[in-house]
Coordinates of N, CA and C in Angstrom, one line a residue:
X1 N 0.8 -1.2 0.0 CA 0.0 0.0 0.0 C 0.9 1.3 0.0
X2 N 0.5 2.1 -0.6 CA 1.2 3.5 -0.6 C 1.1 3.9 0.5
X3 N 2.4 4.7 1.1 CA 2.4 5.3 2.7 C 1.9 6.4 2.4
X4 N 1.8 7.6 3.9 CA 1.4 8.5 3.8 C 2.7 9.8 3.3
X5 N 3.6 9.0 3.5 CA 4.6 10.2 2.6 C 4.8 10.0 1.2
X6 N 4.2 8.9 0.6 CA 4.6 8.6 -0.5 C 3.5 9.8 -1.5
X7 N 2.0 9.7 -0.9 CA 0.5 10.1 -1.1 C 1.5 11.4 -1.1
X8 N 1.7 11.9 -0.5 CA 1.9 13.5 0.2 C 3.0 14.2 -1.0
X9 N 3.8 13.3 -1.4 CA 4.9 13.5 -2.4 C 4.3 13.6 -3.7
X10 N 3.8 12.6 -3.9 CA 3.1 12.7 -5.3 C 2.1 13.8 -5.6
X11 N 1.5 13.7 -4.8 CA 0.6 14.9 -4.9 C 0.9 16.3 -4.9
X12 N 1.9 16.4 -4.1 CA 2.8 18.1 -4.1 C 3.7 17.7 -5.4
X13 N 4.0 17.0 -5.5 CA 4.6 17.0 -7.2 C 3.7 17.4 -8.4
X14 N 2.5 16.6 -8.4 CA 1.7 16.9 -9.3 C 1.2 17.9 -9.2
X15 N 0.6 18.6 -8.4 CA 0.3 20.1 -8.2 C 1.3 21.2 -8.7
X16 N 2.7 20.8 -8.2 CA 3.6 21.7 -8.9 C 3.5 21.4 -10.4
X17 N 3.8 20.4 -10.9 CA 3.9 20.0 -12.6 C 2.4 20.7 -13.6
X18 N 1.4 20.6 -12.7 CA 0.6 21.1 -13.2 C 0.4 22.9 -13.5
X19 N 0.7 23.3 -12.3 CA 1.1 24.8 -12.2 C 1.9 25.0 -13.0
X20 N 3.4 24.5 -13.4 CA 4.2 24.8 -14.6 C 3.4 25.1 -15.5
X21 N 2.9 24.3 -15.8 CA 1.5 24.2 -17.4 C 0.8 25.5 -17.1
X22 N 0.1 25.8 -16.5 CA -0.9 26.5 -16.0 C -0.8 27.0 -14.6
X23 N -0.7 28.0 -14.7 CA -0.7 28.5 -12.6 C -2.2 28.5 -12.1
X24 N -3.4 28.4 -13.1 CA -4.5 28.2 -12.9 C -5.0 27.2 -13.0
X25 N -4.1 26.0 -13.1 CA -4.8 24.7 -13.3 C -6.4 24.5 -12.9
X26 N -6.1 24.5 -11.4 CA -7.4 24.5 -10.7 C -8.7 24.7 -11.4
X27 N -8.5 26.1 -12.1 CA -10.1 26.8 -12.3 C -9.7 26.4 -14.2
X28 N -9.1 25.4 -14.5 CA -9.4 26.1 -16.4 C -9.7 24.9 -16.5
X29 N -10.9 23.7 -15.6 CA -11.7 22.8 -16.4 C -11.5 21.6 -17.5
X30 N -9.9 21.1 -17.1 CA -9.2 20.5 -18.0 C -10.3 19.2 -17.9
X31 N -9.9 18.3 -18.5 CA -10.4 17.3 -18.6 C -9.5 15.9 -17.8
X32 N -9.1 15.9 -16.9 CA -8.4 15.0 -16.2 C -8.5 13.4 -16.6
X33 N -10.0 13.1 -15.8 CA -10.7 11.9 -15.9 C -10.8 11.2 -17.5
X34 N -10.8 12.2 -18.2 CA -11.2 12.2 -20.3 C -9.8 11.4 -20.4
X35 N -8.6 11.8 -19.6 CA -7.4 11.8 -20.4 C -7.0 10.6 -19.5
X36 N -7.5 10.3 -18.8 CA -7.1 9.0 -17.9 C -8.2 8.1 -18.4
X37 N -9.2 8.3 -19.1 CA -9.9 7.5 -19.9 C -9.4 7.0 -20.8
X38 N -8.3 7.7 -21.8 CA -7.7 8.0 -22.9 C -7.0 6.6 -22.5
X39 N -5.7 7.2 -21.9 CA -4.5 6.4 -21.5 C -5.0 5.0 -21.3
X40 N -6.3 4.7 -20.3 CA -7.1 3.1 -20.4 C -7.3 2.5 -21.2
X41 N -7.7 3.2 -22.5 CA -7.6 2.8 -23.8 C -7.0 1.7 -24.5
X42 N -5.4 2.7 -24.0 CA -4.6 2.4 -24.6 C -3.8 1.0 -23.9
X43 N -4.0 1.3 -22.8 CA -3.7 0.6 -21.7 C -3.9 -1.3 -22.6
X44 N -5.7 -1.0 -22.5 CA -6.1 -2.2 -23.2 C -5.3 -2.5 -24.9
X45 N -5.2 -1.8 -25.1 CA -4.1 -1.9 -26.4 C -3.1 -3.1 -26.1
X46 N -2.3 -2.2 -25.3 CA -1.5 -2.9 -24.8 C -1.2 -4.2 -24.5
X47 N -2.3 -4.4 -23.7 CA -2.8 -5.5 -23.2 C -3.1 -6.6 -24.3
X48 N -3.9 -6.3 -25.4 CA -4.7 -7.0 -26.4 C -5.8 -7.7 -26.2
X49 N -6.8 -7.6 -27.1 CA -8.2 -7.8 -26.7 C -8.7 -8.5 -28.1
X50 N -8.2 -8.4 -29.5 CA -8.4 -9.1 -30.5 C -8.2 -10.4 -30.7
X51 N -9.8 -11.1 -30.7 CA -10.0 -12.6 -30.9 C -9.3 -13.1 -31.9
X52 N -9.7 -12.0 -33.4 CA -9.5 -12.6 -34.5 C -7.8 -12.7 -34.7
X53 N -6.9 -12.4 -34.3 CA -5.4 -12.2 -34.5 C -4.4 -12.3 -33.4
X54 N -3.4 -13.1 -33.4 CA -2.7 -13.6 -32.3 C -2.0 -12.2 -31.7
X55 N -2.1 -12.1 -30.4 CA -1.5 -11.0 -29.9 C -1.0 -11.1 -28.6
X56 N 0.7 -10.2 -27.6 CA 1.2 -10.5 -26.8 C 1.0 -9.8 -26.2
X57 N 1.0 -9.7 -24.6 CA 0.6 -8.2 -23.9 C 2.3 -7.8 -23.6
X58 N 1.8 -6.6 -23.6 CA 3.2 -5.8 -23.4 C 3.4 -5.1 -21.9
X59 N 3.9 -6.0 -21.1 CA 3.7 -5.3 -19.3 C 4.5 -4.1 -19.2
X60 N 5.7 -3.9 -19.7 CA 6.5 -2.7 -19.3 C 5.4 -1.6 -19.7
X61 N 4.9 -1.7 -21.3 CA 4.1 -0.4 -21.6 C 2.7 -0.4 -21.1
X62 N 2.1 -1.1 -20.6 CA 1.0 -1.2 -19.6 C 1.2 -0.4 -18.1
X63 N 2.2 -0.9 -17.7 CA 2.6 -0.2 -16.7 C 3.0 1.1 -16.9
X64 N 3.4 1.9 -18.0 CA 4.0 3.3 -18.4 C 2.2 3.9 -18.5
X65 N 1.3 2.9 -18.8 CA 0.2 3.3 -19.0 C -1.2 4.1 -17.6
X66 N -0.2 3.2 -17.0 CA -0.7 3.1 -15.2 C -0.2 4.9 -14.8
X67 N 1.3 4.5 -15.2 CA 1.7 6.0 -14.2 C 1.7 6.9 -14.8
X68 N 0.4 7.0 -16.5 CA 0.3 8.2 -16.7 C -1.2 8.5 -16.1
X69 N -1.5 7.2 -16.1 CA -3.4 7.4 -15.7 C -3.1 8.1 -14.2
X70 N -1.9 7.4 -13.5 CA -2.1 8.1 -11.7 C -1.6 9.4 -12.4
X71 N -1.1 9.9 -13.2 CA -0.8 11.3 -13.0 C -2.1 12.5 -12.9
X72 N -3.0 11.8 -13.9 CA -4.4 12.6 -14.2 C -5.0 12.2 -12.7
X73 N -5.4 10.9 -12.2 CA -6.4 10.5 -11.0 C -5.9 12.0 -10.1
X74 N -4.4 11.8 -10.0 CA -4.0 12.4 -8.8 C -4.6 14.1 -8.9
X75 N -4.1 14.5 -10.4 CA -5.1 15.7 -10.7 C -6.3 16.1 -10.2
X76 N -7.1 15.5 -10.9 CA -8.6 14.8 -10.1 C -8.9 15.2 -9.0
X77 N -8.2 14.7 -8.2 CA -8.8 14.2 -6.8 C -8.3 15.8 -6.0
X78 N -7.1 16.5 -6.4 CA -6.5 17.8 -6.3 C -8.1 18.6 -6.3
X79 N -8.1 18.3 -7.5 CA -9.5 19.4 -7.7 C -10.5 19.4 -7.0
X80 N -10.7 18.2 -6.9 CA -12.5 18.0 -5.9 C -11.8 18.4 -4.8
X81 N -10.9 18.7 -4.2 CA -10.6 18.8 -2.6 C -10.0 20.6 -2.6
X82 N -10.3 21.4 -4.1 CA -9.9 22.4 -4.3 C -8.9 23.0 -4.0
X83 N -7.6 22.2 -4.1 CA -6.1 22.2 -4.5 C -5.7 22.3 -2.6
X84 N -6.3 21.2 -1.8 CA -6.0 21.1 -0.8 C -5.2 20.0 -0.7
X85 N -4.0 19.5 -0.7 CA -3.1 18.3 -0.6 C -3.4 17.6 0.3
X86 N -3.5 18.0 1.8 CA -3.5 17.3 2.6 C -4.7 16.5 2.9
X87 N -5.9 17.3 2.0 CA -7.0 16.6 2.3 C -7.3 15.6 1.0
X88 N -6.6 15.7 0.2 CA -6.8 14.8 -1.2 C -6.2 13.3 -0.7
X89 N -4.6 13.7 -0.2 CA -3.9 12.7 0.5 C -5.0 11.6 1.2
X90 N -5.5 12.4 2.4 CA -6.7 11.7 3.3 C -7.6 11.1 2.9
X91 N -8.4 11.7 1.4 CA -9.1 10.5 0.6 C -8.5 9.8 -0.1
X92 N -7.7 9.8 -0.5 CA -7.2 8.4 -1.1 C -6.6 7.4 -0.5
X93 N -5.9 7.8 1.1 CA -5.6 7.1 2.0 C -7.0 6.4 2.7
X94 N -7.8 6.8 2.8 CA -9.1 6.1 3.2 C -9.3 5.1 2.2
X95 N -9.6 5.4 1.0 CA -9.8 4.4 -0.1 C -9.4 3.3 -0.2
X96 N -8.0 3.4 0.2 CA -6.9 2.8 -0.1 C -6.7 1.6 1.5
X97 N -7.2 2.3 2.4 CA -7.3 1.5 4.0 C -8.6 0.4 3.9
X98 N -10.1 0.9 2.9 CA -11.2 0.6 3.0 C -11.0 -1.2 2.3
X99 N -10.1 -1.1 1.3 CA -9.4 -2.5 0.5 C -10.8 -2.7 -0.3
X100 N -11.8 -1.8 -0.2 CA -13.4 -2.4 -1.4 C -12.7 -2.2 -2.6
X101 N -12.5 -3.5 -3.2 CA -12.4 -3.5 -4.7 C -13.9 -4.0 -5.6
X102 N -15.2 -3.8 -4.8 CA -16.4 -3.7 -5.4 C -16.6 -2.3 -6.1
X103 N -17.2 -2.4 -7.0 CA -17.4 -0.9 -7.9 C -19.2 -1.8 -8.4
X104 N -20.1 -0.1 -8.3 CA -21.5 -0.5 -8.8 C -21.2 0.4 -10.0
X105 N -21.0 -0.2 -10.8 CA -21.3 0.7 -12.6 C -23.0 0.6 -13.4
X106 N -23.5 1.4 -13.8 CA -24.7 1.4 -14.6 C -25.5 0.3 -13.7
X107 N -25.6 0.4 -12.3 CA -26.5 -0.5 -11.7 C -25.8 -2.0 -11.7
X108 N -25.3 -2.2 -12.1 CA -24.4 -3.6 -11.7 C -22.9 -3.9 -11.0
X109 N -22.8 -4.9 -10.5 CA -22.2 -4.8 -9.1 C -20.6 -5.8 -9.8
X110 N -19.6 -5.2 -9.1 CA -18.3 -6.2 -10.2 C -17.8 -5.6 -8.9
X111 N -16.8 -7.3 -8.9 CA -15.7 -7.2 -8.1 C -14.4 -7.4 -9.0
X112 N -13.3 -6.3 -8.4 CA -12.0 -6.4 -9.1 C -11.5 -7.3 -8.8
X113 N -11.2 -8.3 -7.9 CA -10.9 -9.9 -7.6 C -11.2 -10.6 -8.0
X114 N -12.3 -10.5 -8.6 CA -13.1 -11.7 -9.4 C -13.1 -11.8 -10.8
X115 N -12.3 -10.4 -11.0 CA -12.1 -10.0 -12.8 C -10.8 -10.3 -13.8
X116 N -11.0 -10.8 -14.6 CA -9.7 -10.5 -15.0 C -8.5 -8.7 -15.7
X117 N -7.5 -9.1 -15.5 CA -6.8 -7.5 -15.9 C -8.0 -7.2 -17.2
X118 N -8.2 -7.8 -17.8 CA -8.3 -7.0 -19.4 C -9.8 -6.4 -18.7
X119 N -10.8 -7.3 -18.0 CA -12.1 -7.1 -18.1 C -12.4 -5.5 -16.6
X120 N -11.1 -5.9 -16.2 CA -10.7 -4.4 -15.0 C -10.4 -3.4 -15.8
X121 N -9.4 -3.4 -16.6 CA -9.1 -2.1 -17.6 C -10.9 -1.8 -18.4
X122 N -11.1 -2.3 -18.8 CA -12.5 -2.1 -19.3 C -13.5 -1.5 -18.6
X123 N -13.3 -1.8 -16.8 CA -14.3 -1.2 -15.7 C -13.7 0.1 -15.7
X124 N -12.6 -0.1 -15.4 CA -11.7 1.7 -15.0 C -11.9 2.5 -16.5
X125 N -11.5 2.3 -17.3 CA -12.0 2.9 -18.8 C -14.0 3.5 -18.4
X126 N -14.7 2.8 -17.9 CA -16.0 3.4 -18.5 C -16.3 4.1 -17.1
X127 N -15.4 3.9 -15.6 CA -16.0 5.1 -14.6 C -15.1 6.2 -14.8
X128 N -13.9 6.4 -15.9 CA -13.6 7.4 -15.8 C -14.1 7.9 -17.2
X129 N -14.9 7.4 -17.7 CA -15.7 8.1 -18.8 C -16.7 8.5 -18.4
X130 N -17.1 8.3 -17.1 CA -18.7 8.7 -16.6 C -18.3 9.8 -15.0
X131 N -16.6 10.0 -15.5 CA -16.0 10.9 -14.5 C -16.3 10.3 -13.2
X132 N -15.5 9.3 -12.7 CA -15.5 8.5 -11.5 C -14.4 7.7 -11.7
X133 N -13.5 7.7 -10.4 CA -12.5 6.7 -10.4 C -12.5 6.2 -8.8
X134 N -12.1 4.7 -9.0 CA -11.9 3.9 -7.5 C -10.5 4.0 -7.7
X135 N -9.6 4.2 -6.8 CA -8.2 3.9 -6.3 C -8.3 2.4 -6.1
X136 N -8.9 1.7 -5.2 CA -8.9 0.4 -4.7 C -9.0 -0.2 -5.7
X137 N -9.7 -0.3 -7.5 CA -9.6 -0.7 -8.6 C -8.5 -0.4 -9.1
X138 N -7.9 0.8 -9.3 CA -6.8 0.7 -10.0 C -5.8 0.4 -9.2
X139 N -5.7 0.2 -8.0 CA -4.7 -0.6 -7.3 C -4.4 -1.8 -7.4
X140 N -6.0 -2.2 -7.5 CA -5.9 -3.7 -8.0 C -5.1 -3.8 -9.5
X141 N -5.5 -2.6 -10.6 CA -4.8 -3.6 -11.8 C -3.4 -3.0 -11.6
X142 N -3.1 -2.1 -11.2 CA -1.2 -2.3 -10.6 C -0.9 -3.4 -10.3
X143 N -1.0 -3.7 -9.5 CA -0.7 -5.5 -8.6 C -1.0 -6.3 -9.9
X144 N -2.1 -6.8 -10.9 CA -2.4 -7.5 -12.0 C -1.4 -7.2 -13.1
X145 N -0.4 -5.9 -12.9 CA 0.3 -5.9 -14.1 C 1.7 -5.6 -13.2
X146 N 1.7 -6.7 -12.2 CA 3.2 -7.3 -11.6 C 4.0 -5.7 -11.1
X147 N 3.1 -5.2 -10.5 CA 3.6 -3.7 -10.2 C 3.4 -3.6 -8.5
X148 N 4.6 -3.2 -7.9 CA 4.0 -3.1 -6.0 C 3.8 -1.5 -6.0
X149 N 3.4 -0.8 -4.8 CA 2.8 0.2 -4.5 C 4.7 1.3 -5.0
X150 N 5.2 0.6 -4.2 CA 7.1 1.3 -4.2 C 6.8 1.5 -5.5
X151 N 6.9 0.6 -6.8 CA 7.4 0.9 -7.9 C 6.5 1.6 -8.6
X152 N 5.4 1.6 -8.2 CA 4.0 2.7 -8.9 C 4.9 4.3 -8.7
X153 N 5.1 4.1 -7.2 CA 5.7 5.3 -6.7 C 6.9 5.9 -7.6
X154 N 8.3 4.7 -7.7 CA 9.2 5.0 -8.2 C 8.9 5.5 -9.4
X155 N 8.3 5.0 -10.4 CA 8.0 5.1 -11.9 C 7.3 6.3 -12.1
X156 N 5.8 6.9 -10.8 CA 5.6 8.1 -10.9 C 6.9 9.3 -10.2
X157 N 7.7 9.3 -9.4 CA 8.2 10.7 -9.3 C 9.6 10.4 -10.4
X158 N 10.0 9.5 -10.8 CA 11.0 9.9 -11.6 C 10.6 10.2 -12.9
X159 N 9.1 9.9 -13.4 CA 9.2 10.6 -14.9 C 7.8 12.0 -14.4
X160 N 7.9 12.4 -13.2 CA 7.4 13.6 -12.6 C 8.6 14.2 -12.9
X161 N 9.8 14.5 -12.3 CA 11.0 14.7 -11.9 C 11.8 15.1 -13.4
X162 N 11.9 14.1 -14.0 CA 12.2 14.3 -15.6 C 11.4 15.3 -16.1
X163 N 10.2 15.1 -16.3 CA 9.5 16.5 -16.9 C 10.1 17.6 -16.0
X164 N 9.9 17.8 -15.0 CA 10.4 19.0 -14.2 C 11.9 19.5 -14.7
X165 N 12.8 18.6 -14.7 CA 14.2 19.3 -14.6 C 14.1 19.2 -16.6
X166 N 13.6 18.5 -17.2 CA 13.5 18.9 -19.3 C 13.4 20.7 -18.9
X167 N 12.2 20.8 -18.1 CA 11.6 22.1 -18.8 C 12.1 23.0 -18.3
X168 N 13.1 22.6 -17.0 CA 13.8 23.8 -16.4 C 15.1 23.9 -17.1
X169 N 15.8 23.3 -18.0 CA 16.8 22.9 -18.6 C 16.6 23.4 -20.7
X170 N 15.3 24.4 -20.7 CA 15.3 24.2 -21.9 C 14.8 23.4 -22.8
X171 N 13.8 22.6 -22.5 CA 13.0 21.7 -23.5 C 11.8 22.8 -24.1
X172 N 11.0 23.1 -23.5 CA 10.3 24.2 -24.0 C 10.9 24.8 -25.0
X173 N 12.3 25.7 -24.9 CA 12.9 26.5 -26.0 C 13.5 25.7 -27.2
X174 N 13.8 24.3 -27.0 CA 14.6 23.8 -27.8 C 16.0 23.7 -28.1
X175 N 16.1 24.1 -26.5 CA 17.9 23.9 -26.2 C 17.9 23.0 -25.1
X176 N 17.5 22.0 -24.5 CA 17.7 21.1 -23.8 C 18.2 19.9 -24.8
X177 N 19.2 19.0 -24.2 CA 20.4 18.1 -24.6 C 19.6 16.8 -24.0
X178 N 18.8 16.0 -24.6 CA 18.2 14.9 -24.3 C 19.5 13.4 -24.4
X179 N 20.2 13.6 -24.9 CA 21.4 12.8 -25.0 C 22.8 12.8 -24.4
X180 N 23.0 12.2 -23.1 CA 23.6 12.9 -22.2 C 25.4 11.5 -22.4
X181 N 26.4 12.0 -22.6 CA 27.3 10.8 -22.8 C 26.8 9.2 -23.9
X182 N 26.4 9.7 -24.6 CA 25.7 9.0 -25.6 C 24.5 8.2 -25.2
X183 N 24.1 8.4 -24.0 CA 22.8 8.0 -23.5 C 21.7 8.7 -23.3
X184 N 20.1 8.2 -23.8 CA 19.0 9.1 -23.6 C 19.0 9.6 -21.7
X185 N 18.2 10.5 -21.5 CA 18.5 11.0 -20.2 C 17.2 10.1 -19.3
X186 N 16.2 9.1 -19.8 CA 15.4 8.6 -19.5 C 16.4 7.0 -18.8
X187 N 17.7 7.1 -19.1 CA 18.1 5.8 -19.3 C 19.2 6.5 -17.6
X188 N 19.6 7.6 -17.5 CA 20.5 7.7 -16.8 C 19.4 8.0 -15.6
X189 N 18.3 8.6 -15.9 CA 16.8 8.4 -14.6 C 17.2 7.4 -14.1
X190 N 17.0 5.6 -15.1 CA 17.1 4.8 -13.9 C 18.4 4.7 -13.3
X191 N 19.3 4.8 -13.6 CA 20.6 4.3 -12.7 C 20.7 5.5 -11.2
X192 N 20.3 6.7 -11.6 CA 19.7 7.7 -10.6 C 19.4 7.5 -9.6
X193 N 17.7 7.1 -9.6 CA 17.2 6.7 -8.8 C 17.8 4.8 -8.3
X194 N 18.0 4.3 -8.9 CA 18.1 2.8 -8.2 C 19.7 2.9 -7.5
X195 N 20.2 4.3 -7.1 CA 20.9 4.5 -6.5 C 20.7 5.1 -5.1
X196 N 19.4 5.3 -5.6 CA 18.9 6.6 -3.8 C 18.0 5.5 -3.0
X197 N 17.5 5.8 -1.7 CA 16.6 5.0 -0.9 C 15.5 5.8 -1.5
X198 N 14.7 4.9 -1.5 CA 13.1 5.3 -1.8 C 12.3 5.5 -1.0
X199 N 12.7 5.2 0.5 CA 12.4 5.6 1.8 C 12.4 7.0 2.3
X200 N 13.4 7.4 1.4 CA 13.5 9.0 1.8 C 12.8 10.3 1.7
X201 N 11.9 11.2 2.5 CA 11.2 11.7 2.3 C 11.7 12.6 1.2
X202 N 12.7 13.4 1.2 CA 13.4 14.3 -0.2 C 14.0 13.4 -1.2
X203 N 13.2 12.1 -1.5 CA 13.5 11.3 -2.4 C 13.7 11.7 -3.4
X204 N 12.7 12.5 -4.1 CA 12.5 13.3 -5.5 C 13.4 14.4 -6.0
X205 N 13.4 15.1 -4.6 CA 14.7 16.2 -4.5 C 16.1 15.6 -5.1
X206 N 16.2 14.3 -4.4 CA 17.7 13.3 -4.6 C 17.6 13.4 -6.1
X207 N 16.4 13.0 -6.3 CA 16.6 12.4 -8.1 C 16.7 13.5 -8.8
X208 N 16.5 15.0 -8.4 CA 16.4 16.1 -9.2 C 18.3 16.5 -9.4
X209 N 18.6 16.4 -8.4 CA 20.0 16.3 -8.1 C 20.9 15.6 -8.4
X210 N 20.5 14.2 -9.1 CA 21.3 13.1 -9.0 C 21.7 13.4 -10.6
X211 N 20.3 14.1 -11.5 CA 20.1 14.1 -12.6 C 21.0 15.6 -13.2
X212 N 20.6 16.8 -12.2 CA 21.6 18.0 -12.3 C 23.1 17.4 -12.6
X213 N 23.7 17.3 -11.5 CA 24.7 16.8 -11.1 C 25.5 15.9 -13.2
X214 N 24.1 15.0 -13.4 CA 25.1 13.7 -14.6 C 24.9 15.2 -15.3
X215 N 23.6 16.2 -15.9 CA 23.7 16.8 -16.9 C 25.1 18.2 -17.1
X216 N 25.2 18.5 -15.8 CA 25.8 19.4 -15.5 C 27.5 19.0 -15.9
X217 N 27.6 18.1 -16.1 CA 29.4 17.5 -16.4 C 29.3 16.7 -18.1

């Protein structure tokens, strides 16, 4: 399960990431839930759902599909709590303590335990089309796509973190150096972070640093 510093991190991350974009995120009505519907989509892509033609699922990009949907959820939940962190933290930590992986969609009753991944992606896809998400569901299909709460975490603040330090570095203008010692800078992220404790409350800060530091030489 996600700790409560982990909730607290991601959330003050995402609120700042979002402000970069917009300092009025809050009030300009984005479509959060739409775009985390989107990403489900694709998610099931991924996954494969065509009878007629042999197909493999692809877990690493399933999972890239997960930590962009928590990017928007986390959005979300920001907003309904009217860019209060501490209190968004609290509902999702409730959710998340409650373990109901029951969801009532269009009057019928599904349990995430009882479903398979593909037919879960398919639940989460239609309550975030009807602007509704369970955490306890998409928790469940993390775990279904061989993912623990750590690595949801790790996978969200390091490509939080990456966007952050691209756009302070010039990606916006078109002078940022995505190829750092003949390596993409997505590739020196991991060795970054799988060098820091994940334990650490300025975990993100570490990785902001870790990443200064390789671009900076």
């Amino acid at each position: 399960m996600l700790t409560a510093q982990q909730l607290a991190t991601m959330l003050s991350l995402q609120d700042k990431m979002n402000a970069k974009v917009n300092p009025d995120w809050l009030n300009a009505g984005y479509g959060y839930l739409r775009a985390a519907m989107v990403e489900s989509v694709e998610a099931i892509e991924h996954h494969g759902w065509k009878w007629w033609k042999a197909q493999k699922k692809d877990l690493p990009q399933l999972q890239m599909e997960l930590v962009d949907i928590w990017h928007f959820a986390l959005s979300a939940c920001i907003i309904e709590y009217k860019g209060d962190i501490s209190e968004s933290a609290k509902s999702i930590a409730a959710e998340l303590a409650s373990g109901n992986t029951h969801v009532t969609f269009d009057g019928k009753d599904y349990d995430a335990s009882n479903q398979s991944l593909l037919d879960n992606l398919e639940l989460m896809t239609g309550l975030c089309a009807a602007k509704r998400f369970s955490v306890p569901l998409f928790m469940f299909i993390v775990r279904q796509c061989e993912m623990s709460a750590d690595e949801l975490y790790r996978q969200y603040v390091g490509k939080n973190v990456l966007n952050f330090f691209r756009q302070d570095n010039g990606y916006k203008e078109g002078t940022y150096v995505k190829v750092w010692e003949g390596r993409e800078d997505n590739e020196h992220l991991v060795e970054v972070m799988d060098a820091l404790d994940l334990t650490k409350p300025d975990f993100s800060d570490l990785v902001y640093e870790g990443l200064r530091a390789r671009y900076s030489s």
